[in-house]
Short mmCIF file of N, CA and C in Angstrom, two decimals:
data_model
loop_
_atom_site.label_atom_id
_atom_site.label_comp_id
_atom_site.label_asym_id
_atom_site.label_seq_id
_atom_site.Cartn_x
_atom_site.Cartn_y
_atom_site.Cartn_z
N PHE A 1 -1.73 28.61 21.37
CA PHE A 1 -2.16 27.23 21.55
C PHE A 1 -1.64 26.72 22.88
N LEU A 2 -2.46 25.96 23.56
CA LEU A 2 -2.08 25.42 24.87
C LEU A 2 -0.83 24.54 24.78
N SER A 3 -0.72 23.77 23.71
CA SER A 3 0.40 22.83 23.61
C SER A 3 1.60 23.40 22.86
N ASP A 4 1.59 24.67 22.56
CA ASP A 4 2.70 25.25 21.80
C ASP A 4 4.01 25.02 22.56
N PRO A 5 4.92 24.23 21.99
CA PRO A 5 6.16 23.92 22.71
C PRO A 5 7.06 25.13 22.92
N GLY A 6 6.81 26.21 22.18
CA GLY A 6 7.63 27.40 22.35
C GLY A 6 7.09 28.38 23.39
N ARG A 7 5.95 28.02 23.99
CA ARG A 7 5.33 28.92 24.96
C ARG A 7 6.18 28.97 26.21
N ALA A 8 6.54 30.18 26.59
CA ALA A 8 7.40 30.38 27.76
C ALA A 8 6.61 30.15 29.05
N PRO A 9 7.25 29.59 30.06
CA PRO A 9 6.55 29.29 31.32
C PRO A 9 6.09 30.55 32.06
N GLN A 10 6.69 31.69 31.77
CA GLN A 10 6.29 32.92 32.47
C GLN A 10 5.06 33.56 31.83
N LEU A 11 4.43 32.87 30.90
CA LEU A 11 3.22 33.39 30.27
C LEU A 11 1.99 32.71 30.84
N LEU A 12 0.98 33.50 31.11
CA LEU A 12 -0.30 33.00 31.59
C LEU A 12 -1.25 32.89 30.41
N LEU A 13 -2.10 31.89 30.42
CA LEU A 13 -3.08 31.70 29.36
C LEU A 13 -4.46 32.14 29.84
N SER A 14 -5.21 32.76 28.95
CA SER A 14 -6.61 33.05 29.24
C SER A 14 -7.39 31.75 29.13
N ASP A 15 -8.65 31.80 29.49
CA ASP A 15 -9.55 30.70 29.17
C ASP A 15 -9.57 30.58 27.65
N ALA A 16 -10.06 29.47 27.15
CA ALA A 16 -10.09 29.26 25.71
C ALA A 16 -11.00 30.28 25.04
N VAL A 17 -10.47 30.96 24.07
CA VAL A 17 -11.27 31.85 23.24
C VAL A 17 -12.01 31.00 22.21
N LEU A 18 -11.32 30.03 21.69
CA LEU A 18 -11.90 28.98 20.86
C LEU A 18 -11.56 27.65 21.50
N LYS A 19 -12.56 26.83 21.74
CA LYS A 19 -12.32 25.51 22.32
C LYS A 19 -11.75 24.58 21.25
N PRO A 20 -11.08 23.50 21.64
CA PRO A 20 -10.46 22.62 20.64
C PRO A 20 -11.43 22.15 19.55
N GLU A 21 -12.63 21.83 19.93
CA GLU A 21 -13.61 21.34 18.95
C GLU A 21 -14.13 22.45 18.03
N GLU A 22 -13.85 23.70 18.37
CA GLU A 22 -14.29 24.82 17.55
C GLU A 22 -13.25 25.23 16.52
N VAL A 23 -12.04 24.75 16.64
CA VAL A 23 -10.99 25.10 15.69
C VAL A 23 -11.02 24.07 14.56
N VAL A 24 -11.76 24.43 13.51
CA VAL A 24 -11.98 23.55 12.37
C VAL A 24 -11.29 24.18 11.16
N VAL A 25 -10.63 23.35 10.38
CA VAL A 25 -9.88 23.86 9.24
C VAL A 25 -10.32 23.16 7.95
N GLY A 26 -10.06 23.85 6.86
CA GLY A 26 -10.30 23.29 5.55
C GLY A 26 -8.98 22.95 4.89
N PHE A 27 -9.06 22.21 3.82
CA PHE A 27 -7.91 21.81 3.03
C PHE A 27 -7.82 22.78 1.86
N TYR A 28 -7.10 23.87 2.06
CA TYR A 28 -7.06 24.95 1.07
C TYR A 28 -6.00 24.69 0.01
N THR A 29 -6.39 24.96 -1.23
CA THR A 29 -5.49 24.83 -2.36
C THR A 29 -5.77 25.97 -3.34
N HIS A 30 -4.92 26.15 -4.32
CA HIS A 30 -5.10 27.21 -5.30
C HIS A 30 -6.25 26.83 -6.24
N ARG A 31 -7.00 27.83 -6.67
CA ARG A 31 -8.15 27.60 -7.57
C ARG A 31 -7.75 26.86 -8.84
N SER A 32 -6.52 26.98 -9.27
CA SER A 32 -6.06 26.32 -10.50
C SER A 32 -5.79 24.84 -10.29
N ARG A 33 -5.78 24.38 -9.05
CA ARG A 33 -5.42 22.98 -8.75
C ARG A 33 -6.66 22.08 -8.83
N SER A 34 -7.19 21.90 -10.03
CA SER A 34 -8.38 21.05 -10.21
C SER A 34 -8.10 19.62 -9.78
N ASP A 35 -6.84 19.19 -9.85
CA ASP A 35 -6.49 17.85 -9.40
C ASP A 35 -6.79 17.66 -7.92
N ILE A 36 -6.60 18.70 -7.13
CA ILE A 36 -6.85 18.63 -5.69
C ILE A 36 -8.31 18.95 -5.39
N LEU A 37 -8.85 19.97 -6.03
CA LEU A 37 -10.24 20.36 -5.78
C LEU A 37 -11.23 19.28 -6.18
N GLY A 38 -10.82 18.36 -7.04
CA GLY A 38 -11.70 17.28 -7.48
C GLY A 38 -11.65 16.04 -6.61
N LEU A 39 -10.83 16.04 -5.58
CA LEU A 39 -10.72 14.86 -4.71
C LEU A 39 -12.04 14.63 -3.98
N ARG A 40 -12.41 13.35 -3.84
CA ARG A 40 -13.69 13.03 -3.22
C ARG A 40 -13.59 11.99 -2.12
N SER A 41 -12.38 11.80 -1.58
CA SER A 41 -12.27 10.83 -0.47
C SER A 41 -11.31 11.36 0.59
N ALA A 42 -11.64 11.00 1.82
CA ALA A 42 -10.77 11.39 2.94
C ALA A 42 -9.40 10.75 2.78
N ASP A 43 -9.34 9.53 2.28
CA ASP A 43 -8.05 8.87 2.08
C ASP A 43 -7.16 9.66 1.12
N ALA A 44 -7.75 10.20 0.07
CA ALA A 44 -6.97 10.99 -0.88
C ALA A 44 -6.42 12.24 -0.21
N LEU A 45 -7.20 12.87 0.66
CA LEU A 45 -6.73 14.06 1.36
C LEU A 45 -5.61 13.73 2.34
N ARG A 46 -5.69 12.57 2.96
CA ARG A 46 -4.62 12.16 3.89
C ARG A 46 -3.29 11.98 3.17
N GLY A 47 -3.35 11.67 1.89
CA GLY A 47 -2.14 11.42 1.11
C GLY A 47 -1.54 12.65 0.47
N LEU A 48 -2.11 13.82 0.73
CA LEU A 48 -1.58 15.05 0.12
C LEU A 48 -0.30 15.50 0.79
N ARG A 49 0.36 16.45 0.14
CA ARG A 49 1.55 17.11 0.69
C ARG A 49 1.11 18.48 1.21
N TYR A 50 1.36 18.73 2.50
CA TYR A 50 0.88 19.96 3.14
C TYR A 50 2.01 20.96 3.36
N ALA A 51 1.82 22.17 2.82
CA ALA A 51 2.76 23.25 3.07
C ALA A 51 2.61 23.68 4.52
N VAL A 52 3.75 23.83 5.19
CA VAL A 52 3.72 24.23 6.61
C VAL A 52 4.97 25.06 6.89
N GLY A 53 4.75 26.17 7.56
CA GLY A 53 5.87 27.05 7.90
C GLY A 53 6.84 26.38 8.85
N ALA A 54 8.09 26.65 8.67
CA ALA A 54 9.13 26.04 9.50
C ALA A 54 8.95 26.35 10.98
N HIS A 55 8.35 27.48 11.30
CA HIS A 55 8.19 27.89 12.70
C HIS A 55 6.77 27.66 13.22
N TRP A 56 5.94 26.97 12.49
CA TRP A 56 4.57 26.68 12.92
C TRP A 56 4.58 25.36 13.68
N LYS A 57 5.05 25.40 14.90
CA LYS A 57 5.29 24.18 15.68
C LYS A 57 4.04 23.35 15.88
N VAL A 58 2.94 23.98 16.21
CA VAL A 58 1.70 23.24 16.47
C VAL A 58 1.20 22.60 15.19
N ASP A 59 1.25 23.32 14.09
CA ASP A 59 0.82 22.77 12.80
C ASP A 59 1.67 21.56 12.42
N ARG A 60 2.98 21.70 12.61
CA ARG A 60 3.88 20.60 12.28
C ARG A 60 3.60 19.38 13.15
N GLN A 61 3.33 19.61 14.44
CA GLN A 61 2.99 18.50 15.34
C GLN A 61 1.72 17.79 14.87
N LEU A 62 0.71 18.57 14.50
CA LEU A 62 -0.55 18.01 14.04
C LEU A 62 -0.34 17.13 12.82
N LEU A 63 0.40 17.65 11.84
CA LEU A 63 0.65 16.87 10.63
C LEU A 63 1.44 15.60 10.94
N GLU A 64 2.41 15.72 11.81
CA GLU A 64 3.21 14.55 12.19
C GLU A 64 2.37 13.50 12.90
N GLN A 65 1.54 13.93 13.85
CA GLN A 65 0.69 12.99 14.59
C GLN A 65 -0.25 12.23 13.67
N ARG A 66 -0.70 12.88 12.62
CA ARG A 66 -1.64 12.25 11.70
C ARG A 66 -0.93 11.50 10.58
N GLY A 67 0.39 11.62 10.51
CA GLY A 67 1.14 10.93 9.48
C GLY A 67 0.99 11.57 8.11
N TRP A 68 0.67 12.85 8.06
CA TRP A 68 0.49 13.55 6.80
C TRP A 68 1.81 14.19 6.38
N THR A 69 2.09 14.17 5.09
CA THR A 69 3.35 14.66 4.56
C THR A 69 3.46 16.18 4.66
N GLN A 70 4.61 16.63 5.17
CA GLN A 70 4.88 18.06 5.31
C GLN A 70 5.85 18.53 4.24
N VAL A 71 5.57 19.70 3.71
CA VAL A 71 6.49 20.38 2.81
C VAL A 71 6.85 21.69 3.50
N PRO A 72 8.09 21.81 3.97
CA PRO A 72 8.46 23.01 4.74
C PRO A 72 8.49 24.27 3.88
N ALA A 73 8.03 25.34 4.49
CA ALA A 73 8.03 26.66 3.86
C ALA A 73 8.67 27.65 4.81
N ASP A 74 9.24 28.71 4.26
CA ASP A 74 9.86 29.73 5.10
C ASP A 74 8.83 30.55 5.86
N ASP A 75 7.71 30.85 5.22
CA ASP A 75 6.70 31.71 5.82
C ASP A 75 5.37 31.48 5.12
N TRP A 76 4.38 32.29 5.49
CA TRP A 76 3.03 32.16 4.96
C TRP A 76 3.01 32.28 3.43
N HIS A 77 3.63 33.33 2.91
CA HIS A 77 3.59 33.56 1.47
C HIS A 77 4.32 32.47 0.70
N SER A 78 5.43 31.98 1.23
CA SER A 78 6.12 30.91 0.52
C SER A 78 5.30 29.61 0.58
N ALA A 79 4.55 29.40 1.65
CA ALA A 79 3.67 28.22 1.73
C ALA A 79 2.61 28.29 0.63
N LEU A 80 2.03 29.47 0.44
CA LEU A 80 1.03 29.62 -0.62
C LEU A 80 1.65 29.42 -2.00
N ARG A 81 2.85 29.94 -2.20
CA ARG A 81 3.52 29.76 -3.49
C ARG A 81 3.82 28.29 -3.76
N LEU A 82 4.18 27.54 -2.73
CA LEU A 82 4.44 26.10 -2.90
C LEU A 82 3.19 25.38 -3.39
N VAL A 83 2.04 25.75 -2.84
CA VAL A 83 0.78 25.12 -3.25
C VAL A 83 0.46 25.49 -4.69
N LYS A 84 0.55 26.75 -5.01
CA LYS A 84 0.24 27.21 -6.38
C LYS A 84 1.15 26.54 -7.40
N ALA A 85 2.43 26.39 -7.06
CA ALA A 85 3.40 25.80 -7.98
C ALA A 85 3.30 24.28 -8.08
N GLY A 86 2.52 23.66 -7.18
CA GLY A 86 2.39 22.20 -7.22
C GLY A 86 3.46 21.46 -6.45
N ARG A 87 4.31 22.16 -5.72
CA ARG A 87 5.32 21.50 -4.90
C ARG A 87 4.73 21.01 -3.58
N ALA A 88 3.59 21.58 -3.20
CA ALA A 88 2.75 21.11 -2.11
C ALA A 88 1.33 21.12 -2.66
N ASP A 89 0.44 20.40 -2.00
CA ASP A 89 -0.92 20.28 -2.52
C ASP A 89 -1.93 21.17 -1.81
N ALA A 90 -1.72 21.39 -0.52
CA ALA A 90 -2.72 22.11 0.26
C ALA A 90 -2.08 22.71 1.50
N ILE A 91 -2.86 23.53 2.16
CA ILE A 91 -2.47 24.11 3.44
C ILE A 91 -3.72 24.06 4.32
N LEU A 92 -3.55 23.72 5.58
CA LEU A 92 -4.68 23.71 6.51
C LEU A 92 -4.96 25.13 6.96
N GLN A 93 -6.22 25.54 6.89
CA GLN A 93 -6.58 26.93 7.17
C GLN A 93 -8.00 26.99 7.71
N PRO A 94 -8.24 27.80 8.75
CA PRO A 94 -9.63 27.99 9.19
C PRO A 94 -10.46 28.55 8.04
N PHE A 95 -11.73 28.20 8.02
CA PHE A 95 -12.62 28.66 6.96
C PHE A 95 -12.85 30.16 7.06
N SER A 96 -13.07 30.76 5.92
CA SER A 96 -13.35 32.20 5.88
C SER A 96 -14.86 32.42 5.81
N ALA A 97 -15.27 33.67 5.94
CA ALA A 97 -16.69 34.02 5.92
C ALA A 97 -17.20 34.30 4.51
N ARG A 98 -16.35 34.28 3.52
CA ARG A 98 -16.79 34.53 2.14
C ARG A 98 -17.73 33.43 1.67
N ALA A 99 -18.62 33.75 0.77
CA ALA A 99 -19.56 32.76 0.24
C ALA A 99 -18.83 31.60 -0.43
N ASP A 100 -17.71 31.90 -1.12
CA ASP A 100 -16.94 30.85 -1.77
C ASP A 100 -15.86 30.27 -0.87
N LEU A 101 -15.78 30.75 0.38
CA LEU A 101 -14.84 30.31 1.41
C LEU A 101 -13.38 30.62 1.08
N ALA A 102 -13.14 31.45 0.07
CA ALA A 102 -11.76 31.83 -0.27
C ALA A 102 -11.12 32.52 0.92
N MET A 103 -9.79 32.39 1.02
CA MET A 103 -9.05 32.91 2.17
C MET A 103 -9.17 34.42 2.35
N GLY A 104 -9.11 35.18 1.28
CA GLY A 104 -9.06 36.63 1.42
C GLY A 104 -9.98 37.32 0.46
N GLU A 105 -10.17 38.61 0.66
CA GLU A 105 -11.02 39.42 -0.22
C GLU A 105 -10.30 39.82 -1.50
N LEU A 106 -9.03 40.17 -1.37
CA LEU A 106 -8.25 40.65 -2.50
C LEU A 106 -6.88 39.99 -2.50
N GLY A 107 -6.17 40.16 -3.58
CA GLY A 107 -4.79 39.68 -3.63
C GLY A 107 -4.69 38.18 -3.78
N PRO A 108 -3.49 37.67 -3.60
CA PRO A 108 -3.25 36.25 -3.85
C PRO A 108 -4.03 35.32 -2.93
N GLU A 109 -4.36 35.73 -1.72
CA GLU A 109 -5.07 34.84 -0.81
C GLU A 109 -6.49 34.53 -1.28
N ALA A 110 -7.08 35.42 -2.10
CA ALA A 110 -8.42 35.18 -2.64
C ALA A 110 -8.43 34.04 -3.64
N GLU A 111 -7.27 33.62 -4.08
CA GLU A 111 -7.16 32.54 -5.06
C GLU A 111 -7.12 31.15 -4.41
N TYR A 112 -7.21 31.10 -3.09
CA TYR A 112 -7.12 29.82 -2.38
C TYR A 112 -8.48 29.48 -1.78
N VAL A 113 -8.96 28.29 -2.11
CA VAL A 113 -10.27 27.82 -1.67
C VAL A 113 -10.14 26.41 -1.09
N PRO A 114 -11.10 26.01 -0.25
CA PRO A 114 -11.01 24.67 0.32
C PRO A 114 -11.52 23.59 -0.64
N VAL A 115 -10.98 22.40 -0.47
CA VAL A 115 -11.52 21.24 -1.18
C VAL A 115 -12.94 21.05 -0.66
N PRO A 116 -13.94 21.12 -1.53
CA PRO A 116 -15.32 21.06 -1.05
C PRO A 116 -15.67 19.71 -0.42
N GLY A 117 -16.40 19.80 0.68
CA GLY A 117 -16.95 18.60 1.31
C GLY A 117 -16.12 18.01 2.42
N PHE A 118 -14.95 18.62 2.74
CA PHE A 118 -14.08 18.03 3.75
C PHE A 118 -13.60 19.08 4.75
N ARG A 119 -13.44 18.65 5.98
CA ARG A 119 -12.93 19.51 7.05
C ARG A 119 -12.15 18.65 8.04
N ALA A 120 -11.35 19.31 8.87
CA ALA A 120 -10.57 18.59 9.89
C ALA A 120 -10.61 19.40 11.18
N ALA A 121 -10.58 18.69 12.28
CA ALA A 121 -10.47 19.34 13.58
C ALA A 121 -9.00 19.62 13.83
N PHE A 122 -8.70 20.85 14.16
CA PHE A 122 -7.32 21.20 14.46
C PHE A 122 -6.95 20.66 15.84
N GLY A 123 -7.94 20.59 16.73
CA GLY A 123 -7.73 19.94 18.01
C GLY A 123 -6.96 20.73 19.04
N GLN A 124 -6.79 22.01 18.82
CA GLN A 124 -6.05 22.86 19.76
C GLN A 124 -6.88 24.09 20.08
N ALA A 125 -7.07 24.36 21.35
CA ALA A 125 -7.78 25.56 21.76
C ALA A 125 -6.92 26.79 21.49
N ARG A 126 -7.57 27.93 21.35
CA ARG A 126 -6.86 29.20 21.17
C ARG A 126 -7.03 30.03 22.43
N HIS A 127 -5.96 30.68 22.86
CA HIS A 127 -5.93 31.46 24.09
C HIS A 127 -5.23 32.79 23.86
N PHE A 128 -5.48 33.75 24.74
CA PHE A 128 -4.67 34.95 24.82
C PHE A 128 -3.55 34.67 25.82
N LEU A 129 -2.43 35.35 25.64
CA LEU A 129 -1.29 35.21 26.54
C LEU A 129 -1.10 36.49 27.36
N PHE A 130 -0.68 36.29 28.61
CA PHE A 130 -0.38 37.41 29.50
C PHE A 130 0.93 37.12 30.21
N SER A 131 1.67 38.17 30.49
CA SER A 131 2.92 38.03 31.21
C SER A 131 2.65 37.80 32.69
N ALA A 132 3.20 36.72 33.24
CA ALA A 132 3.06 36.46 34.67
C ALA A 132 3.94 37.41 35.48
N SER A 133 4.97 37.94 34.85
CA SER A 133 5.88 38.83 35.58
C SER A 133 5.44 40.30 35.54
N HIS A 134 4.54 40.64 34.63
CA HIS A 134 4.05 42.02 34.59
C HIS A 134 3.06 42.22 35.74
N PRO A 135 3.14 43.35 36.45
CA PRO A 135 2.26 43.55 37.61
C PRO A 135 0.77 43.47 37.28
N ASP A 136 0.39 43.81 36.04
CA ASP A 136 -1.02 43.78 35.68
C ASP A 136 -1.42 42.50 34.94
N GLY A 137 -0.46 41.62 34.67
CA GLY A 137 -0.75 40.41 33.90
C GLY A 137 -1.88 39.56 34.48
N PRO A 138 -1.78 39.14 35.74
CA PRO A 138 -2.85 38.32 36.31
C PRO A 138 -4.20 39.04 36.35
N TRP A 139 -4.18 40.34 36.66
CA TRP A 139 -5.41 41.13 36.71
C TRP A 139 -6.06 41.20 35.33
N LEU A 140 -5.25 41.45 34.29
CA LEU A 140 -5.77 41.52 32.93
C LEU A 140 -6.37 40.18 32.50
N ARG A 141 -5.68 39.10 32.83
CA ARG A 141 -6.20 37.77 32.48
C ARG A 141 -7.53 37.52 33.15
N GLN A 142 -7.63 37.85 34.42
CA GLN A 142 -8.88 37.65 35.17
C GLN A 142 -10.04 38.42 34.51
N HIS A 143 -9.80 39.65 34.14
CA HIS A 143 -10.86 40.46 33.55
C HIS A 143 -11.20 40.03 32.12
N LEU A 144 -10.20 39.63 31.37
CA LEU A 144 -10.49 39.11 30.04
C LEU A 144 -11.32 37.84 30.15
N ASN A 145 -10.97 36.96 31.08
CA ASN A 145 -11.74 35.73 31.26
C ASN A 145 -13.19 36.03 31.62
N ARG A 146 -13.40 37.01 32.48
CA ARG A 146 -14.79 37.40 32.83
C ARG A 146 -15.53 37.89 31.59
N GLY A 147 -14.86 38.71 30.80
CA GLY A 147 -15.47 39.21 29.57
C GLY A 147 -15.78 38.09 28.59
N LEU A 148 -14.88 37.14 28.45
CA LEU A 148 -15.12 35.99 27.57
C LEU A 148 -16.33 35.20 28.03
N GLU A 149 -16.47 35.02 29.33
CA GLU A 149 -17.61 34.27 29.87
C GLU A 149 -18.92 35.01 29.57
N VAL A 150 -18.94 36.33 29.74
CA VAL A 150 -20.13 37.13 29.42
C VAL A 150 -20.47 36.99 27.93
N LEU A 151 -19.47 37.11 27.07
CA LEU A 151 -19.69 36.97 25.63
C LEU A 151 -20.16 35.57 25.27
N ARG A 152 -19.59 34.56 25.90
CA ARG A 152 -19.97 33.17 25.62
C ARG A 152 -21.42 32.91 26.05
N ARG A 153 -21.77 33.32 27.27
CA ARG A 153 -23.15 33.10 27.77
C ARG A 153 -24.19 33.82 26.94
N SER A 154 -23.85 35.01 26.46
CA SER A 154 -24.81 35.80 25.69
C SER A 154 -24.94 35.31 24.24
N GLY A 155 -24.02 34.45 23.81
CA GLY A 155 -24.02 33.97 22.43
C GLY A 155 -23.25 34.89 21.47
N ARG A 156 -22.76 35.99 21.98
CA ARG A 156 -22.04 36.94 21.12
C ARG A 156 -20.71 36.38 20.64
N LEU A 157 -20.03 35.61 21.47
CA LEU A 157 -18.74 35.05 21.05
C LEU A 157 -18.95 34.11 19.86
N GLU A 158 -19.94 33.24 19.95
CA GLU A 158 -20.23 32.35 18.82
C GLU A 158 -20.63 33.17 17.60
N GLY A 159 -21.40 34.23 17.79
CA GLY A 159 -21.78 35.09 16.68
C GLY A 159 -20.58 35.72 16.00
N LEU A 160 -19.61 36.14 16.80
CA LEU A 160 -18.39 36.73 16.23
C LEU A 160 -17.61 35.69 15.43
N TRP A 161 -17.52 34.47 15.95
CA TRP A 161 -16.79 33.42 15.23
C TRP A 161 -17.53 33.04 13.96
N ARG A 162 -18.85 33.04 14.00
CA ARG A 162 -19.62 32.75 12.77
C ARG A 162 -19.43 33.87 11.74
N ALA A 163 -19.45 35.12 12.20
CA ALA A 163 -19.26 36.26 11.28
C ALA A 163 -17.89 36.21 10.61
N SER A 164 -16.89 35.70 11.32
CA SER A 164 -15.55 35.62 10.76
C SER A 164 -15.35 34.39 9.89
N GLY A 165 -16.26 33.42 9.97
CA GLY A 165 -16.14 32.20 9.17
C GLY A 165 -15.49 31.05 9.92
N VAL A 166 -14.90 31.32 11.09
CA VAL A 166 -14.22 30.26 11.84
C VAL A 166 -15.21 29.15 12.20
N LEU A 167 -16.40 29.53 12.68
CA LEU A 167 -17.50 28.59 12.82
C LEU A 167 -18.39 28.84 11.61
N ASN A 168 -18.56 27.82 10.77
CA ASN A 168 -19.17 28.06 9.47
C ASN A 168 -20.29 27.06 9.20
N ARG A 169 -21.51 27.55 9.15
CA ARG A 169 -22.66 26.68 8.90
C ARG A 169 -22.55 25.97 7.55
N GLN A 170 -21.92 26.62 6.60
CA GLN A 170 -21.77 26.06 5.26
C GLN A 170 -20.97 24.75 5.28
N THR A 171 -20.09 24.60 6.27
CA THR A 171 -19.22 23.41 6.29
C THR A 171 -19.61 22.41 7.38
N GLU A 172 -20.67 22.69 8.13
CA GLU A 172 -21.03 21.83 9.27
C GLU A 172 -21.37 20.39 8.87
N SER A 173 -21.85 20.19 7.65
CA SER A 173 -22.19 18.83 7.21
C SER A 173 -21.06 18.15 6.44
N TRP A 174 -19.95 18.84 6.30
CA TRP A 174 -18.83 18.28 5.53
C TRP A 174 -18.20 17.12 6.30
N THR A 175 -17.59 16.21 5.59
CA THR A 175 -16.96 15.02 6.14
C THR A 175 -15.71 15.38 6.93
N TRP A 176 -15.59 14.76 8.11
CA TRP A 176 -14.37 14.95 8.93
C TRP A 176 -13.26 14.06 8.38
N VAL A 177 -12.08 14.61 8.28
CA VAL A 177 -10.89 13.85 7.88
C VAL A 177 -10.01 13.75 9.11
N LYS A 178 -9.70 12.54 9.52
CA LYS A 178 -8.88 12.33 10.74
C LYS A 178 -7.54 11.74 10.38
#
């Protein structure tokens, strides 16, 4: 993320692989949480408790800026356990490509689905990082940027994001929660 406060100054950023407006997330909760899955207003979603990893600086900044309640977690799996146990209500997560939008194909992540009808802009572009001190760092960044531009112009980059679910036609009409 461009604004990641932990990003070292000796790192170079590629052009945006995903632009800020393309990083869209859902309000994911466990399938058993009918109390959360049944919510039908943006105000209700703003009042939820969000599991967030202690080291997810950008996520924590986003929640803080929006005034949304954070429930700290040690890591990804503990964040999911907090949601399932009801100690947190949801976790912000890019949409998946599955028909039911569940996070994963198998295992515990398949049990997490988004609250239907709502989405949020994450507001942060995604980039690749390169070492400014490595002799090939600037060269690699330049060539990756050229490749990204070719993929973007040809429509292949958007196609890849759609195939992964990050850009999701199924959620394009869903209500924005700010």
